[in-house]
Amino acid sequence: AGLFTGVLFLLHVRGRWPTGWFEIVLTVLYVLVMVSGVLGILISRGWPKRLSARGGEVPFERIPIVRRQLREQAEALALNSVAEARSATIAEFHARRLHAFFAGPQNFLSHVFEIRLPLNALLNELGDLNRFLNEQERKVTAQLVTLVRQKDGLDYQHALQLTLRLWLFIHIPVTYSLMLCALAHIVLVYGFSAGVR
C-alpha cells in the first residue's frame, strides 16, 4: 500500500517540485513517511531473524536485570581472583577496562550494523593479559571471556529491540502529521476550487 501511494503521489504532483511552504511541508512529510515505512519493513522483517540467530531473544524489560547480573558476576570474579591468586592483575584490568563495559549498553551502532571491532578489541586485550597470568588466573579470565560474550549478546539484543521500538515513535507521529496535513490540503483545495467556479 505504501509503494502504491508513492506512485499516486508522483502522479498527483506531476513530477514538479512543490512551490509553497504548505506543499513543501506535505512533500517532506510524505517522504519521511515513505522512507520510515520502507525502513520499518526492512527492520521488522529482518531483525527478528537476526535476534533469534544470536541465541534467542531476551525480553526488552529484562535486559537491565540480566545486565546487572552479568556485571555482578564479573565483579565477583575479579574480586575473588585477588584473594585466590594473590594477584591484583585481573582486578586492575576489570577496573580499567571491564567495569565500564559491564555498566551499561555498549556500541549501539556497531551492534545495529554488525561491526565486531569493539568486542574483538576487548577479547584481544583479555587474550594478551593471559600471557602474564598463572593457571588460576587464566581460569578466571576464561570465565570473564564468557561473561563478555554474553554481555555483548545482550547489548546486541538491546540495540536491535530498542531500534524496533524507536522506529514506531518516528513513523507513527509523522504518519498522523501527514494525515492531518493531507486533510487540510483537501479542505483547502475544495475551498479554493469552489471560489473559482
Short mmCIF file of C-alpha atoms in Angstrom, two decimals:
data_model
loop_
_atom_site.label_atom_id
_atom_site.label_comp_id
_atom_site.label_asym_id
_atom_site.label_seq_id
_atom_site.Cartn_x
_atom_site.Cartn_y
_atom_site.Cartn_z
CA ALA A 1 0.00 0.00 0.00
CA GLY A 2 2.83 2.39 0.81
CA LEU A 3 4.54 1.79 -2.51
CA PHE A 4 1.22 2.24 -4.32
CA THR A 5 0.75 5.62 -2.61
CA GLY A 6 4.22 6.54 -3.85
CA VAL A 7 3.04 6.07 -7.42
CA LEU A 8 -0.14 8.04 -6.68
CA PHE A 9 1.90 10.81 -5.08
CA LEU A 10 4.14 11.13 -8.16
CA LEU A 11 1.10 11.17 -10.45
CA HIS A 12 -0.59 13.76 -8.24
CA VAL A 13 2.33 16.22 -8.18
CA ARG A 14 3.02 15.52 -11.89
CA GLY A 15 6.76 15.48 -11.30
CA ARG A 16 7.02 19.14 -10.28
CA TRP A 17 8.76 20.41 -7.17
CA PRO A 18 6.44 21.99 -4.56
CA THR A 19 6.39 25.80 -4.55
CA GLY A 20 4.57 26.99 -1.44
CA TRP A 21 5.52 26.28 2.16
CA PHE A 22 2.42 24.10 2.67
CA GLU A 23 3.26 21.97 -0.35
CA ILE A 24 6.85 21.65 0.85
CA VAL A 25 5.64 20.51 4.31
CA LEU A 26 3.32 17.95 2.67
CA THR A 27 6.10 16.65 0.43
CA VAL A 28 8.64 16.40 3.25
CA LEU A 29 6.13 14.62 5.49
CA TYR A 30 5.25 12.19 2.72
CA VAL A 31 8.91 11.42 2.00
CA LEU A 32 9.56 10.88 5.74
CA VAL A 33 6.58 8.52 6.00
CA MET A 34 7.66 6.64 2.88
CA VAL A 35 11.31 6.30 3.96
CA SER A 36 10.48 5.38 7.55
CA GLY A 37 7.90 2.88 6.26
CA VAL A 38 10.43 1.17 4.00
CA LEU A 39 12.96 1.09 6.85
CA GLY A 40 10.26 -0.28 9.12
CA ILE A 41 9.51 -3.11 6.71
CA LEU A 42 13.20 -3.96 6.45
CA ILE A 43 13.91 -3.97 10.18
CA SER A 44 10.64 -5.56 11.29
CA ARG A 45 11.14 -8.45 8.87
CA GLY A 46 14.91 -8.87 9.09
CA TRP A 47 15.79 -8.12 12.69
CA PRO A 48 13.74 -10.79 14.43
CA LYS A 49 15.73 -13.32 12.38
CA ARG A 50 18.95 -11.62 13.47
CA LEU A 51 17.81 -11.72 17.10
CA SER A 52 16.95 -15.41 17.06
CA ALA A 53 20.18 -16.25 15.19
CA ARG A 54 22.22 -14.85 18.10
CA GLY A 55 20.90 -17.31 20.66
CA GLY A 56 17.32 -16.42 21.43
CA GLU A 57 15.57 -13.28 22.45
CA VAL A 58 15.69 -11.68 25.89
CA PRO A 59 12.54 -9.66 26.66
CA PHE A 60 13.39 -5.96 26.46
CA GLU A 61 12.20 -5.28 30.01
CA ARG A 62 14.52 -7.97 31.41
CA ILE A 63 17.68 -6.70 29.72
CA PRO A 64 18.68 -4.34 32.60
CA ILE A 65 18.20 -7.17 35.11
CA VAL A 66 20.35 -9.61 33.12
CA ARG A 67 22.95 -6.86 32.56
CA ARG A 68 23.17 -6.25 36.32
CA GLN A 69 23.56 -9.99 36.98
CA LEU A 70 26.42 -10.21 34.47
CA ARG A 71 28.09 -7.13 35.99
CA GLU A 72 27.85 -8.61 39.50
CA GLN A 73 29.30 -11.92 38.31
CA ALA A 74 32.23 -10.16 36.62
CA GLU A 75 32.90 -8.03 39.71
CA ALA A 76 32.79 -11.09 41.97
CA LEU A 77 35.23 -12.95 39.71
CA ALA A 78 37.63 -10.00 39.68
CA LEU A 79 37.50 -9.52 43.47
CA ASN A 80 37.81 -13.24 44.24
CA SER A 81 40.83 -13.50 41.94
CA VAL A 82 42.76 -11.16 44.25
CA ALA A 83 42.38 -13.49 47.22
CA GLU A 84 42.65 -16.77 45.33
CA ALA A 85 45.55 -15.95 43.02
CA ARG A 86 47.22 -13.42 45.35
CA SER A 87 47.45 -11.03 42.43
CA ALA A 88 45.54 -7.87 41.53
CA THR A 89 46.15 -8.12 37.78
CA ILE A 90 42.61 -9.22 36.86
CA ALA A 91 41.02 -6.82 39.34
CA GLU A 92 43.03 -3.94 37.88
CA PHE A 93 42.06 -4.95 34.34
CA HIS A 94 38.44 -5.15 35.43
CA ALA A 95 38.57 -1.69 36.98
CA ARG A 96 40.36 -0.21 33.97
CA ARG A 97 38.52 -1.94 31.12
CA LEU A 98 35.64 -4.21 32.12
CA HIS A 99 33.81 -2.09 34.69
CA ALA A 100 32.60 0.41 32.08
CA PHE A 101 31.82 -2.41 29.63
CA PHE A 102 29.51 -4.16 32.09
CA ALA A 103 27.98 -0.93 33.44
CA GLY A 104 25.58 -0.27 30.57
CA PRO A 105 24.80 -0.85 26.92
CA GLN A 106 27.83 -0.59 24.66
CA ASN A 107 28.42 0.13 20.99
CA PHE A 108 24.82 0.73 19.88
CA LEU A 109 25.69 1.48 16.24
CA SER A 110 28.22 -1.32 15.99
CA HIS A 111 25.53 -3.80 17.02
CA VAL A 112 22.94 -2.37 14.63
CA PHE A 113 25.39 -2.54 11.71
CA GLU A 114 27.09 -5.74 12.99
CA ILE A 115 30.58 -4.29 13.38
CA ARG A 116 32.58 -6.63 15.61
CA LEU A 117 35.65 -4.42 16.20
CA PRO A 118 34.88 -3.26 19.78
CA LEU A 119 34.22 -6.81 21.01
CA ASN A 120 37.24 -8.20 19.21
CA ALA A 121 39.47 -5.48 20.68
CA LEU A 122 38.32 -6.30 24.21
CA LEU A 123 38.74 -10.05 23.68
CA ASN A 124 42.22 -9.46 22.26
CA GLU A 125 43.13 -7.46 25.37
CA LEU A 126 41.94 -10.33 27.55
CA GLY A 127 43.97 -12.75 25.41
CA ASP A 128 47.08 -10.56 25.76
CA LEU A 129 46.54 -10.43 29.51
CA ASN A 130 46.60 -14.23 29.66
CA ARG A 131 50.34 -14.26 28.88
CA PHE A 132 51.07 -12.69 32.27
CA LEU A 133 48.76 -14.82 34.38
CA ASN A 134 49.15 -18.04 36.32
CA GLU A 135 46.90 -21.07 35.81
CA GLN A 136 44.34 -19.99 38.43
CA GLU A 137 44.04 -16.53 36.87
CA ARG A 138 43.64 -18.00 33.39
CA LYS A 139 40.57 -19.91 34.58
CA VAL A 140 39.12 -16.63 35.84
CA THR A 141 39.95 -14.94 32.54
CA ALA A 142 38.16 -17.73 30.64
CA GLN A 143 35.06 -17.12 32.77
CA LEU A 144 35.35 -13.38 32.11
CA VAL A 145 35.55 -14.03 28.36
CA THR A 146 32.29 -16.00 28.60
CA LEU A 147 30.66 -13.14 30.51
CA VAL A 148 31.95 -10.58 28.00
CA ARG A 149 30.44 -12.60 25.14
CA GLN A 150 27.13 -12.90 27.00
CA LYS A 151 27.12 -9.15 27.69
CA ASP A 152 27.88 -8.41 24.05
CA GLY A 153 24.96 -10.63 23.01
CA LEU A 154 22.75 -8.80 25.47
CA ASP A 155 23.86 -5.43 24.07
CA TYR A 156 23.05 -6.75 20.61
CA GLN A 157 19.54 -7.65 21.78
CA HIS A 158 19.18 -4.22 23.39
CA ALA A 159 20.31 -2.32 20.28
CA LEU A 160 18.03 -4.14 17.87
CA GLN A 161 14.97 -4.19 20.12
CA LEU A 162 15.44 -0.51 21.01
CA THR A 163 15.66 0.41 17.33
CA LEU A 164 12.45 -1.50 16.62
CA ARG A 165 10.72 0.43 19.40
CA LEU A 166 12.15 3.81 18.40
CA TRP A 167 11.05 3.28 14.81
CA LEU A 168 7.43 3.35 15.95
CA PHE A 169 7.99 6.65 17.77
CA ILE A 170 9.18 8.16 14.50
CA HIS A 171 6.88 6.56 11.95
CA ILE A 172 3.54 6.88 13.75
CA PRO A 173 3.72 10.62 14.66
CA VAL A 174 4.95 11.51 11.17
CA THR A 175 2.15 9.42 9.64
CA TYR A 176 -0.54 11.18 11.70
CA SER A 177 1.01 14.56 10.90
CA LEU A 178 0.85 13.69 7.20
CA MET A 179 -2.78 12.61 7.54
CA LEU A 180 -3.73 15.90 9.21
CA CYS A 181 -1.89 17.96 6.60
CA ALA A 182 -3.42 15.91 3.78
CA LEU A 183 -6.88 16.54 5.25
CA ALA A 184 -6.11 20.27 5.45
CA HIS A 185 -4.84 20.07 1.85
CA ILE A 186 -8.12 18.51 0.68
CA VAL A 187 -10.20 21.14 2.52
CA LEU A 188 -8.09 23.97 1.05
CA VAL A 189 -8.26 22.56 -2.48
CA TYR A 190 -12.04 22.21 -2.36
CA GLY A 191 -12.41 25.59 -0.66
CA PHE A 192 -10.38 27.41 -3.29
CA SER A 193 -11.78 25.42 -6.22
CA ALA A 194 -15.34 26.35 -5.19
CA GLY A 195 -14.42 30.04 -5.40
CA VAL A 196 -13.01 29.63 -8.93
CA ARG A 197 -16.33 28.32 -10.32
#
